[in-house]
Amino acid sequence: MSSRKLIMLGRVFRTGFVNLFRNAWLTIAATVVMVVALSIILLAVVLNMTANNAIDELALDLKAEIYLNDNVSEDAVAQFRSGLAQLDFVVGTDYISPEDAKRSLTETFKDDQPELIEVFVLADNGEGDALPASIRVTVDDLERMPEVKDYAETSEYAGIVEEVSLGKDDSSAQETIDKAAAGQKYVNTGSIIAAGVLSLVAIMIIFNTIRMAIYTRRDEIRIMKLIGATPDYIRAPFLIEASLYGVLAGLISSGVVYSLVFFYGGRLSNAAEFAQTYAFFTQPRIIIVMTACAIMTGVLIGSFSSMLAMEKHLKLKHW
Amino acid sequence: MILLDRVSKQYDKKTNKAALERINLHVEAKEFVVIVGPSGAGKSTLLKLLTREEKPTSGKIIVGGIDYEKLRDKDVPYLRRKIGVVFQDFKLLETRTVFENVAFALEIVGMSGKEIRHTVPKVLDIVGLRGKENNLPPELSGGERQRVAIARAIVRQPKILIADEPTGNLDPKHAWDVIRVLEKINQYGTTVLLTTHNTEIVNKLKRRVVTIQGGKLSSDKARSDYHGKQAVVR
């Protein structure tokens, strides 16, 4: 780039900066609205990811239980398990022997319902087979849980599988997942609408700010045209001014959202559902990326509004 | 330097009334030409055609070897950098000092601060405004304001200077100050086109006078042939 072009670039940037302070109140109004819009967009991203991770974490607690017939050979069980493990959404298969099942039952009910344990002891009659052996299947995609049942109930495994339970009776985990999913849906819809409306308001405010800036500088613009300024030289300061609203708003909104992330996330990060999300968002690399994205979105909104205003009011087509 | 060949300009095609009609004009380099005519005769339209603020409806315009027919919109700013323009209402930036107003013409072409600080005082010397660098336009007399406008128009050393009624808002003393500056600039080799209503100036200047009436070029007289109103009526 030639030195003249660099000098001119410096001048248009300086003019853009000066205009930013010249229209201080309009700058504040435009920036505040854009800060709110960008904060909502950023919060939506954070909340969406938090909900996703929490659901994934909770989903790990929701397992399919495949009860096996008595007297199935170890080889047959091993073959069945290896077939299950090959399904791409299955992340784990644990074999629970009748003894393990009994231990687990005793552990679960020893304080609250000891009479239940007695029933099983009687049924067992010292043979240790009142409870069937089972395979507990962990999946990473809840939607595909029924496929475990389909797989287990194929005729090939009819001699092995007695019954399949998809954990519908684990009502608390399922309920939490359903609530989280519903919340996520509300957050998504609400944030898209709010961010859309506020972006529109930001566009309108910046449009008017630039329109007024063009009006106040109309004599200067006319003189510039008459003494040989190029259209780009005239347009650039307005574009820079509006883009600077975006940069400011991006930085502020990122600061606001990260204050919330550190404040609330720090408190929630002990819970397994939120630990991963908190660790992810507080990585320096992610903080930089989030801030850069907020700034870029702000600059896009700013420059788009500015271009609209220039197209309508600057009248540079007829030279 | 300037050639107009059967140039016509019609603003409203419905009324069939032309602002300029088949104007032929040839101005040599370094000439000083005074364009006279009553209000609405088409003088300003002629100057607007030369600065390409308007396009002719028909005819050919060539300025400094540039054929306007072939001139693309994106090249217009570069054409205007070769032509200095002075307006009756000065068109100064009221919030900028004399120095800044003149420097403005250099800033938009990317001249460095050092070059600007070197060039502007020299031009202010030519127009007799040394010492007024830091004044704002409202602090100046009409004549001084017009000289700031002239300084801004000539600071890039254009080959052509167009002055549209530069003395229109000035008293006789200040009007002559401005005319003398224009003569001085012409002596340095710049072609000057001046439009005016002022018969006294036209008579005393003794320069080539082009008269426009009702959009038509009614007379084109060399310096010694022009004798005030008679020539205008011819």
Coordinates of C-alpha atoms in Angstrom, one line a residue:
Chain A
M1 CA 0.0 0.0 0.0
S2 CA 1.4 3.4 -1.0
S3 CA 2.1 6.0 1.7
R4 CA -0.7 8.2 0.4
K5 CA -3.2 5.5 0.8
L6 CA -1.9 4.8 4.4
I7 CA -2.2 8.5 5.2
M8 CA -5.8 8.6 3.9
L9 CA -6.6 5.4 5.8
G10 CA -5.3 7.0 9.0
R11 CA -7.4 10.1 8.3
V12 CA -10.7 8.2 7.7
F13 CA -10.1 6.3 10.9
R14 CA -9.4 9.5 12.8
T15 CA -12.6 11.1 11.4
G16 CA -14.5 8.0 12.4
F17 CA -13.2 8.2 15.9
V18 CA -13.9 11.9 16.1
N19 CA -17.5 11.4 14.9
L20 CA -18.0 8.7 17.6
F21 CA -17.3 11.3 20.3
R22 CA -19.0 14.2 18.4
N23 CA -22.4 12.3 18.6
A24 CA -21.8 11.1 22.2
W25 CA -25.4 10.6 23.2
L26 CA -26.3 8.8 20.0
T27 CA -23.2 6.7 20.4
I28 CA -24.3 5.7 23.9
A29 CA -27.8 4.8 22.8
A30 CA -26.7 2.8 19.8
T31 CA -24.0 1.0 21.9
V32 CA -26.3 0.2 24.8
V33 CA -29.0 -1.4 22.6
M34 CA -26.3 -3.4 20.8
V35 CA -24.8 -4.5 24.1
V36 CA -28.2 -5.9 25.2
A37 CA -28.7 -7.6 21.9
L38 CA -25.2 -9.1 21.8
S39 CA -25.4 -10.1 25.5
I40 CA -28.6 -12.0 24.8
I41 CA -27.0 -13.8 21.9
L42 CA -23.9 -14.7 23.9
L43 CA -26.0 -15.8 26.9
A44 CA -28.1 -18.0 24.6
V45 CA -24.9 -19.7 23.4
V46 CA -23.7 -20.3 26.9
L47 CA -27.1 -21.5 28.2
N48 CA -27.7 -23.7 25.2
M49 CA -24.4 -25.4 25.7
T50 CA -24.9 -25.7 29.4
A51 CA -28.3 -27.4 28.8
N52 CA -26.8 -29.7 26.2
N53 CA -23.9 -30.8 28.5
A54 CA -26.2 -31.2 31.5
I55 CA -28.6 -33.4 29.5
D56 CA -25.7 -35.5 28.2
E57 CA -24.4 -35.8 31.8
L58 CA -27.8 -36.8 33.1
A59 CA -28.3 -39.2 30.1
L60 CA -25.4 -41.2 31.3
D61 CA -27.4 -42.0 34.5
L62 CA -30.2 -43.4 32.3
K63 CA -29.4 -46.9 31.3
A64 CA -31.1 -49.7 29.5
E65 CA -31.2 -52.9 31.5
I66 CA -31.3 -56.2 29.6
Y67 CA -32.3 -59.1 31.8
L68 CA -30.8 -62.4 30.9
N69 CA -32.3 -65.9 31.0
D70 CA -30.9 -68.3 33.6
N71 CA -28.1 -70.6 32.7
V72 CA -26.9 -68.7 29.7
S73 CA -23.3 -69.6 28.9
E74 CA -20.5 -67.1 29.5
D75 CA -19.5 -67.3 25.8
A76 CA -23.0 -66.4 24.7
V77 CA -23.1 -63.4 27.1
A78 CA -19.7 -62.2 25.9
Q79 CA -20.8 -62.5 22.2
F80 CA -24.0 -60.6 23.0
R81 CA -22.1 -57.9 24.8
S82 CA -19.6 -57.4 22.1
G83 CA -22.4 -57.1 19.5
L84 CA -24.0 -54.4 21.7
A85 CA -20.7 -52.6 22.2
Q86 CA -20.4 -52.3 18.4
L87 CA -23.5 -50.1 18.2
D88 CA -22.1 -46.5 17.6
F89 CA -24.3 -44.9 20.3
V90 CA -23.5 -47.4 23.0
V91 CA -20.7 -46.1 25.3
G92 CA -20.7 -49.0 27.8
T93 CA -22.0 -52.4 28.7
D94 CA -21.7 -53.7 32.3
Y95 CA -22.5 -57.3 33.2
I96 CA -24.4 -57.5 36.5
S97 CA -24.4 -61.0 37.9
P98 CA -27.2 -62.3 40.2
E99 CA -24.9 -61.8 43.2
D100 CA -24.1 -58.2 42.1
A101 CA -27.8 -57.5 41.7
K102 CA -28.5 -58.9 45.2
R103 CA -25.7 -56.8 46.7
S104 CA -27.0 -53.7 45.0
L105 CA -30.5 -54.4 46.1
T106 CA -29.5 -54.9 49.7
E107 CA -27.5 -51.7 49.6
T108 CA -30.3 -49.7 48.2
F109 CA -33.1 -50.9 50.4
K110 CA -31.4 -51.7 53.7
D111 CA -32.3 -48.5 55.4
D112 CA -35.7 -47.6 53.9
Q113 CA -37.4 -50.9 53.0
P114 CA -35.6 -53.9 54.8
E115 CA -38.8 -56.0 54.4
L116 CA -38.2 -56.0 50.6
I117 CA -34.9 -57.6 51.1
E118 CA -36.5 -60.3 53.2
V119 CA -38.9 -61.1 50.4
F120 CA -36.0 -61.6 48.0
V121 CA -34.0 -63.7 50.5
L122 CA -37.1 -66.0 50.9
A123 CA -37.5 -66.2 47.1
D124 CA -33.9 -66.9 46.7
N125 CA -34.0 -69.8 49.0
G126 CA -30.2 -69.9 49.3
E127 CA -29.7 -70.6 45.7
G128 CA -28.7 -67.0 44.8
D129 CA -30.7 -66.8 41.6
A130 CA -33.9 -64.8 42.6
L131 CA -32.6 -61.9 40.7
P132 CA -31.6 -62.5 37.1
A133 CA -28.2 -61.6 35.6
S134 CA -28.4 -58.5 33.4
I135 CA -26.4 -56.2 31.1
R136 CA -26.6 -52.5 31.8
V137 CA -26.2 -50.5 28.6
T138 CA -25.1 -46.8 28.7
V139 CA -25.8 -44.7 25.6
D140 CA -24.8 -41.2 24.5
D141 CA -27.9 -40.5 22.5
L142 CA -31.2 -40.9 24.4
E143 CA -33.2 -40.7 21.2
R144 CA -31.6 -44.0 20.1
M145 CA -32.3 -45.9 23.4
P146 CA -35.2 -47.9 21.8
E147 CA -32.6 -49.3 19.3
V148 CA -31.1 -51.2 22.2
K149 CA -34.4 -52.9 22.8
D150 CA -34.7 -53.7 19.0
Y151 CA -31.3 -55.2 19.0
A152 CA -31.8 -57.3 22.1
E153 CA -35.2 -58.6 21.0
T154 CA -34.0 -59.9 17.7
S155 CA -34.6 -63.7 17.3
E156 CA -30.9 -64.3 17.3
Y157 CA -30.8 -63.5 21.1
A158 CA -34.2 -65.0 22.0
G159 CA -32.5 -67.7 24.0
I160 CA -30.4 -65.2 26.0
V161 CA -32.6 -62.2 26.6
E162 CA -35.5 -62.4 29.0
E163 CA -36.6 -58.8 29.2
V164 CA -35.5 -55.4 28.3
S165 CA -36.1 -52.3 30.4
L166 CA -35.3 -48.9 28.9
G167 CA -35.2 -47.1 32.3
K168 CA -38.6 -45.5 32.0
D169 CA -39.1 -46.4 35.6
D170 CA -36.1 -44.2 36.5
S171 CA -38.5 -41.3 36.6
S172 CA -36.4 -38.7 38.4
A173 CA -33.5 -38.9 35.8
Q174 CA -36.0 -38.9 32.9
E175 CA -37.9 -36.1 34.4
T176 CA -34.8 -33.9 34.9
I177 CA -33.8 -34.6 31.3
D178 CA -37.3 -33.7 30.0
K179 CA -37.2 -30.5 32.0
A180 CA -33.7 -29.6 30.8
A181 CA -34.7 -30.3 27.2
A182 CA -37.9 -28.2 27.6
G183 CA -35.9 -25.4 29.2
Q184 CA -33.3 -25.5 26.4
K185 CA -36.1 -25.2 23.9
Y186 CA -37.5 -22.1 25.7
V187 CA -34.1 -20.5 26.0
N188 CA -33.4 -21.1 22.3
T189 CA -36.7 -19.7 21.1
G190 CA -36.8 -16.8 23.6
S191 CA -33.2 -15.8 22.9
I192 CA -33.6 -16.0 19.1
I193 CA -36.7 -13.7 19.3
A194 CA -35.1 -11.3 21.8
A195 CA -31.8 -11.1 19.9
G196 CA -33.7 -10.6 16.6
V197 CA -35.9 -7.8 18.0
L198 CA -33.0 -6.1 19.7
S199 CA -30.7 -6.4 16.7
L200 CA -33.4 -4.8 14.7
V201 CA -33.7 -2.0 17.2
A202 CA -29.9 -1.6 17.2
I203 CA -30.0 -1.4 13.4
M204 CA -32.7 1.3 13.4
I205 CA -30.8 3.3 16.1
I206 CA -27.5 3.1 14.2
F207 CA -29.3 3.9 11.0
N208 CA -30.6 7.1 12.5
T209 CA -27.3 8.0 14.2
I210 CA -25.5 7.7 10.8
R211 CA -28.4 9.6 9.1
M212 CA -28.0 12.5 11.6
A213 CA -24.2 12.4 11.2
I214 CA -24.7 12.7 7.4
Y215 CA -27.1 15.5 7.9
T216 CA -24.8 17.5 10.2
R217 CA -21.9 17.0 7.9
R218 CA -23.8 17.6 4.6
D219 CA -21.9 20.8 3.8
E220 CA -18.6 19.1 4.4
I221 CA -19.7 16.2 2.2
R222 CA -20.8 18.5 -0.6
I223 CA -17.5 20.4 -0.5
M224 CA -15.6 17.1 -0.4
K225 CA -17.4 16.0 -3.5
L226 CA -16.7 19.2 -5.3
I227 CA -13.0 19.3 -4.5
G228 CA -12.3 15.8 -5.6
A229 CA -12.8 13.4 -2.7
T230 CA -13.6 9.8 -3.8
P231 CA -16.9 8.2 -2.7
D232 CA -14.9 5.7 -0.6
Y233 CA -13.1 8.5 1.3
I234 CA -16.5 10.1 2.1
R235 CA -18.2 6.8 3.1
A236 CA -15.3 5.3 5.1
P237 CA -15.6 7.4 8.3
F238 CA -19.4 6.6 8.6
L239 CA -18.6 3.0 8.2
I240 CA -15.8 3.1 10.8
E241 CA -18.0 5.1 13.2
A242 CA -20.8 2.4 13.0
S243 CA -18.3 -0.4 13.2
L244 CA -16.8 1.1 16.3
Y245 CA -20.2 0.9 18.0
G246 CA -20.0 -2.8 17.2
V247 CA -16.5 -3.1 18.6
L248 CA -17.5 -1.3 21.8
A249 CA -20.7 -3.3 22.2
G250 CA -18.9 -6.6 21.5
L251 CA -16.3 -5.9 24.2
I252 CA -18.9 -4.7 26.8
S253 CA -21.3 -7.5 26.1
S254 CA -18.6 -10.1 26.3
G255 CA -17.5 -8.5 29.7
V256 CA -21.1 -8.7 31.0
V257 CA -21.6 -12.3 29.9
Y258 CA -18.3 -13.5 31.3
S259 CA -19.0 -11.7 34.6
L260 CA -22.1 -13.8 34.9
V261 CA -20.3 -17.0 33.8
F262 CA -17.6 -16.5 36.4
F263 CA -20.0 -15.5 39.1
Y264 CA -22.7 -18.2 38.7
G265 CA -20.6 -20.8 36.9
G266 CA -18.0 -20.7 39.7
R267 CA -20.7 -21.7 42.2
L268 CA -22.2 -24.4 40.0
S269 CA -19.0 -25.9 38.7
N270 CA -18.9 -28.5 41.5
A271 CA -22.0 -30.2 40.1
A272 CA -21.1 -32.8 37.5
E273 CA -23.7 -31.4 35.1
F274 CA -22.0 -28.0 34.9
A275 CA -18.3 -28.7 35.5
Q276 CA -17.6 -29.5 31.9
T277 CA -19.4 -26.4 30.6
Y278 CA -17.7 -24.1 33.1
A279 CA -14.3 -25.6 32.2
F280 CA -15.0 -25.1 28.5
F281 CA -16.1 -21.5 28.6
T282 CA -13.4 -20.4 31.0
Q283 CA -10.5 -21.5 28.7
P284 CA -8.6 -18.4 27.6
R285 CA -8.9 -19.5 24.0
I286 CA -12.7 -19.8 24.2
I287 CA -12.9 -16.4 26.0
I288 CA -11.0 -14.8 23.1
V289 CA -13.2 -16.6 20.5
M290 CA -16.4 -15.6 22.2
T291 CA -15.2 -12.0 22.5
A292 CA -14.1 -12.0 18.8
C293 CA -17.4 -13.4 17.7
A294 CA -19.3 -10.7 19.7
I295 CA -17.2 -8.0 18.2
M296 CA -17.6 -9.4 14.7
T297 CA -21.4 -9.6 15.1
G298 CA -21.4 -6.1 16.4
V299 CA -19.3 -4.8 13.5
L300 CA -21.6 -6.6 11.1
I301 CA -24.8 -5.0 12.6
G302 CA -23.0 -1.6 12.7
S303 CA -21.7 -1.7 9.2
F304 CA -24.9 -3.1 7.7
S305 CA -27.0 -0.2 9.3
S306 CA -24.4 2.3 8.3
M307 CA -24.5 1.1 4.7
L308 CA -28.3 1.2 4.7
A309 CA -28.2 4.9 5.9
M310 CA -25.5 5.9 3.4
E311 CA -27.4 4.2 0.5
K312 CA -30.5 6.2 1.4
H313 CA -29.1 9.5 2.5
L314 CA -25.5 10.0 1.2
K315 CA -26.5 10.1 -2.5
L316 CA -23.1 9.3 -3.9
K317 CA -24.4 7.5 -6.9
H318 CA -24.8 10.7 -8.9
W319 CA -21.4 12.2 -8.8
Chain B
M1 CA -7.7 23.8 -22.6
I2 CA -11.5 24.0 -22.6
L3 CA -13.7 23.0 -25.5
L4 CA -17.5 23.0 -25.7
D5 CA -19.0 21.8 -28.9
R6 CA -22.7 22.4 -29.5
V7 CA -23.4 21.7 -25.8
S8 CA -27.1 21.7 -24.7
K9 CA -28.5 21.1 -21.2
Q10 CA -32.2 20.6 -20.6
Y11 CA -33.2 19.9 -17.0
D12 CA -36.9 19.1 -17.6
K13 CA -37.5 17.3 -20.8
K14 CA -41.3 17.8 -20.6
T15 CA -41.1 21.6 -20.7
N16 CA -38.8 21.6 -23.8
K17 CA -37.0 24.6 -22.3
A18 CA -33.2 24.4 -22.4
A19 CA -30.9 25.9 -19.7
L20 CA -28.2 25.9 -22.4
E21 CA -28.6 25.6 -26.1
R22 CA -25.9 24.6 -28.6
I23 CA -23.0 26.4 -26.8
N24 CA -19.7 26.5 -28.7
L25 CA -16.8 27.8 -26.6
H26 CA -13.0 27.4 -26.9
V27 CA -10.8 28.6 -24.1
E28 CA -7.0 28.5 -24.5
A29 CA -4.6 27.6 -21.7
K30 CA -3.7 30.5 -19.4
E31 CA -6.6 32.6 -20.7
F32 CA -8.8 34.7 -18.4
V33 CA -12.4 34.6 -19.5
V34 CA -15.3 36.5 -18.0
I35 CA -18.7 35.0 -18.5
V36 CA -21.6 37.5 -18.1
G37 CA -25.3 37.3 -18.4
P38 CA -28.5 38.0 -16.4
S39 CA -29.7 35.7 -13.6
G40 CA -31.0 32.4 -15.0
A41 CA -29.1 32.9 -18.3
G42 CA -27.2 29.6 -17.8
K43 CA -23.8 30.7 -16.5
S44 CA -23.9 28.5 -13.4
T45 CA -25.2 25.6 -15.5
L46 CA -22.2 26.1 -17.8
L47 CA -19.8 25.9 -14.9
K48 CA -21.6 22.9 -13.4
L49 CA -21.1 21.1 -16.7
L50 CA -17.4 21.9 -16.5
T51 CA -17.1 20.5 -13.0
R52 CA -19.3 17.5 -14.0
E53 CA -21.9 18.3 -11.4
E54 CA -24.3 18.1 -14.4
K55 CA -24.1 16.1 -17.6
P56 CA -25.0 17.8 -20.9
T57 CA -28.1 16.6 -22.7
S58 CA -26.1 16.8 -26.0
G59 CA -22.8 18.0 -27.3
K60 CA -19.2 17.5 -26.5
I61 CA -17.1 18.8 -23.6
I62 CA -13.3 18.4 -23.5
V63 CA -11.3 19.9 -20.6
G64 CA -7.5 19.5 -20.3
G65 CA -7.7 16.7 -22.9
I66 CA -10.4 14.8 -21.0
D67 CA -13.4 14.0 -23.1
Y68 CA -16.4 14.0 -20.7
E69 CA -18.4 11.6 -22.8
K70 CA -15.8 8.9 -22.0
L71 CA -15.3 9.9 -18.4
R72 CA -16.6 7.2 -16.0
D73 CA -18.3 8.2 -12.7
K74 CA -15.4 6.8 -10.7
D75 CA -13.0 9.1 -12.5
V76 CA -14.9 12.3 -11.7
P77 CA -13.1 13.0 -8.4
Y78 CA -9.8 12.9 -10.2
L79 CA -11.1 15.3 -12.8
R80 CA -12.2 17.7 -10.0
R81 CA -8.7 17.6 -8.5
K82 CA -7.5 19.3 -11.7
I83 CA -10.1 22.1 -11.5
G84 CA -10.3 24.6 -8.7
V85 CA -13.7 26.0 -7.9
V86 CA -14.7 29.1 -6.0
F87 CA -18.4 29.7 -5.1
Q88 CA -20.4 32.9 -4.4
D89 CA -21.3 31.6 -1.0
F90 CA -17.7 30.6 -0.2
K91 CA -18.7 27.1 1.0
L92 CA -16.2 27.1 3.9
L93 CA -16.3 24.8 6.8
E94 CA -17.4 27.2 9.6
T95 CA -15.9 25.1 12.4
R96 CA -12.5 24.8 10.9
T97 CA -9.8 27.5 10.9
V98 CA -8.5 29.2 7.8
F99 CA -5.5 26.9 7.7
E100 CA -7.7 23.8 8.2
N101 CA -10.1 24.9 5.4
V102 CA -7.2 25.2 2.9
A103 CA -5.5 22.0 4.2
F104 CA -8.8 20.1 3.7
A105 CA -8.3 20.1 -0.1
L106 CA -4.9 18.5 0.4
E107 CA -6.0 16.0 3.1
I108 CA -8.5 14.3 0.8
V109 CA -5.8 13.6 -1.8
G110 CA -3.5 12.0 0.9
M111 CA -0.9 14.6 1.2
S112 CA 1.2 14.2 4.4
G113 CA 1.0 16.6 7.3
K114 CA 4.5 17.8 6.6
E115 CA 3.7 18.7 3.0
I116 CA 0.5 20.4 4.1
R117 CA 2.3 22.5 6.7
H118 CA 4.8 23.5 4.0
T119 CA 2.3 24.3 1.2
V120 CA -0.7 26.0 2.9
P121 CA 1.3 29.1 4.2
K122 CA 2.6 29.8 0.7
V123 CA -0.9 29.8 -0.7
L124 CA -2.2 32.0 2.1
D125 CA 0.6 34.4 1.2
I126 CA -0.6 34.5 -2.4
V127 CA -4.1 35.4 -1.4
G128 CA -2.9 37.8 1.3
L129 CA -4.1 36.0 4.4
R130 CA -0.9 35.4 6.2
G131 CA -1.4 35.9 9.9
K132 CA -5.1 34.7 9.7
E133 CA -4.3 31.0 9.7
N134 CA -6.0 30.4 13.1
N135 CA -9.1 32.5 12.5
L136 CA -12.4 30.8 12.0
P137 CA -14.5 31.9 9.0
P138 CA -17.1 33.8 11.1
E139 CA -14.2 36.0 12.3
L140 CA -13.4 37.1 8.7
S141 CA -14.8 39.7 6.4
G142 CA -16.6 38.6 3.2
G143 CA -13.6 39.4 1.1
E144 CA -11.3 37.4 3.3
R145 CA -13.6 34.5 3.3
Q146 CA -13.6 34.5 -0.4
R147 CA -9.9 34.6 -0.5
V148 CA -9.8 31.5 1.8
A149 CA -12.1 29.8 -0.8
I150 CA -9.7 30.8 -3.5
A151 CA -6.7 29.6 -1.5
R152 CA -8.5 26.2 -1.1
A153 CA -9.2 26.1 -4.8
I154 CA -5.6 26.8 -5.9
V155 CA -3.7 25.0 -3.3
R156 CA -3.4 21.9 -5.5
Q157 CA -2.2 24.0 -8.3
P158 CA -5.0 23.3 -10.7
K159 CA -4.7 24.1 -14.4
I160 CA -8.1 25.7 -14.4
L161 CA -9.9 27.9 -11.9
I162 CA -13.6 28.3 -12.1
A163 CA -15.0 31.2 -10.0
D164 CA -18.8 31.4 -9.9
E165 CA -19.9 34.9 -8.9
P166 CA -17.1 35.2 -6.4
T167 CA -17.8 38.9 -5.9
G168 CA -21.5 38.6 -5.7
N169 CA -21.7 39.0 -1.9
L170 CA -18.9 41.5 -1.5
D171 CA -18.7 45.3 -1.3
P172 CA -16.6 47.0 -4.2
K173 CA -13.4 47.2 -2.2
H174 CA -13.4 43.5 -1.2
A175 CA -14.7 42.5 -4.7
W176 CA -11.6 44.1 -6.2
D177 CA -9.3 42.4 -3.7
V178 CA -10.7 39.1 -4.9
I179 CA -10.4 40.0 -8.6
R180 CA -6.7 41.0 -8.1
V181 CA -6.0 37.7 -6.5
L182 CA -7.6 35.9 -9.5
E183 CA -5.5 38.0 -11.9
K184 CA -2.4 37.1 -10.0
I185 CA -3.3 33.4 -10.2
N186 CA -3.8 33.8 -13.9
Q187 CA -0.4 35.4 -14.2
Y188 CA 1.1 32.2 -12.7
G189 CA -0.4 30.3 -15.6
T190 CA -3.8 29.1 -14.4
T191 CA -6.7 29.4 -16.9
V192 CA -9.4 31.4 -15.1
L193 CA -13.2 31.3 -15.9
L194 CA -15.1 34.0 -13.9
T195 CA -18.8 34.6 -14.0
T196 CA -20.0 37.9 -12.7
H197 CA -22.9 40.4 -12.8
N198 CA -20.6 43.3 -12.0
T199 CA -20.3 45.5 -15.2
E200 CA -17.7 47.7 -13.6
I201 CA -15.4 44.7 -13.0
V202 CA -16.0 43.5 -16.6
N203 CA -15.2 46.9 -18.0
K204 CA -12.1 47.5 -16.0
L205 CA -10.7 44.0 -16.3
K206 CA -10.4 44.3 -20.1
R207 CA -10.4 40.5 -20.7
R208 CA -12.2 38.2 -23.0
V209 CA -16.0 38.4 -22.3
V210 CA -18.5 35.7 -23.2
T211 CA -22.1 36.6 -22.9
I212 CA -24.9 34.1 -22.3
Q213 CA -28.5 35.1 -22.6
G214 CA -31.5 32.7 -22.4
G215 CA -29.2 29.7 -22.5
K216 CA -27.5 30.9 -25.7
L217 CA -24.0 32.3 -26.3
S218 CA -24.9 35.8 -27.5
S219 CA -21.4 37.2 -27.9
D220 CA -17.8 36.4 -27.4
K221 CA -15.6 39.4 -27.4
A222 CA -11.9 39.8 -27.1
R223 CA -10.6 42.1 -24.3
S224 CA -10.6 45.4 -26.2
D225 CA -14.0 44.9 -27.9
Y226 CA -16.2 44.8 -24.8
H227 CA -18.0 47.9 -23.7
G228 CA -20.3 47.1 -20.9
K229 CA -24.0 46.7 -21.4
Q230 CA -24.0 47.3 -25.2
A231 CA -22.1 44.1 -25.7
V232 CA -24.4 42.2 -23.5
V233 CA -27.5 43.3 -25.5
R234 CA -26.0 42.4 -28.9

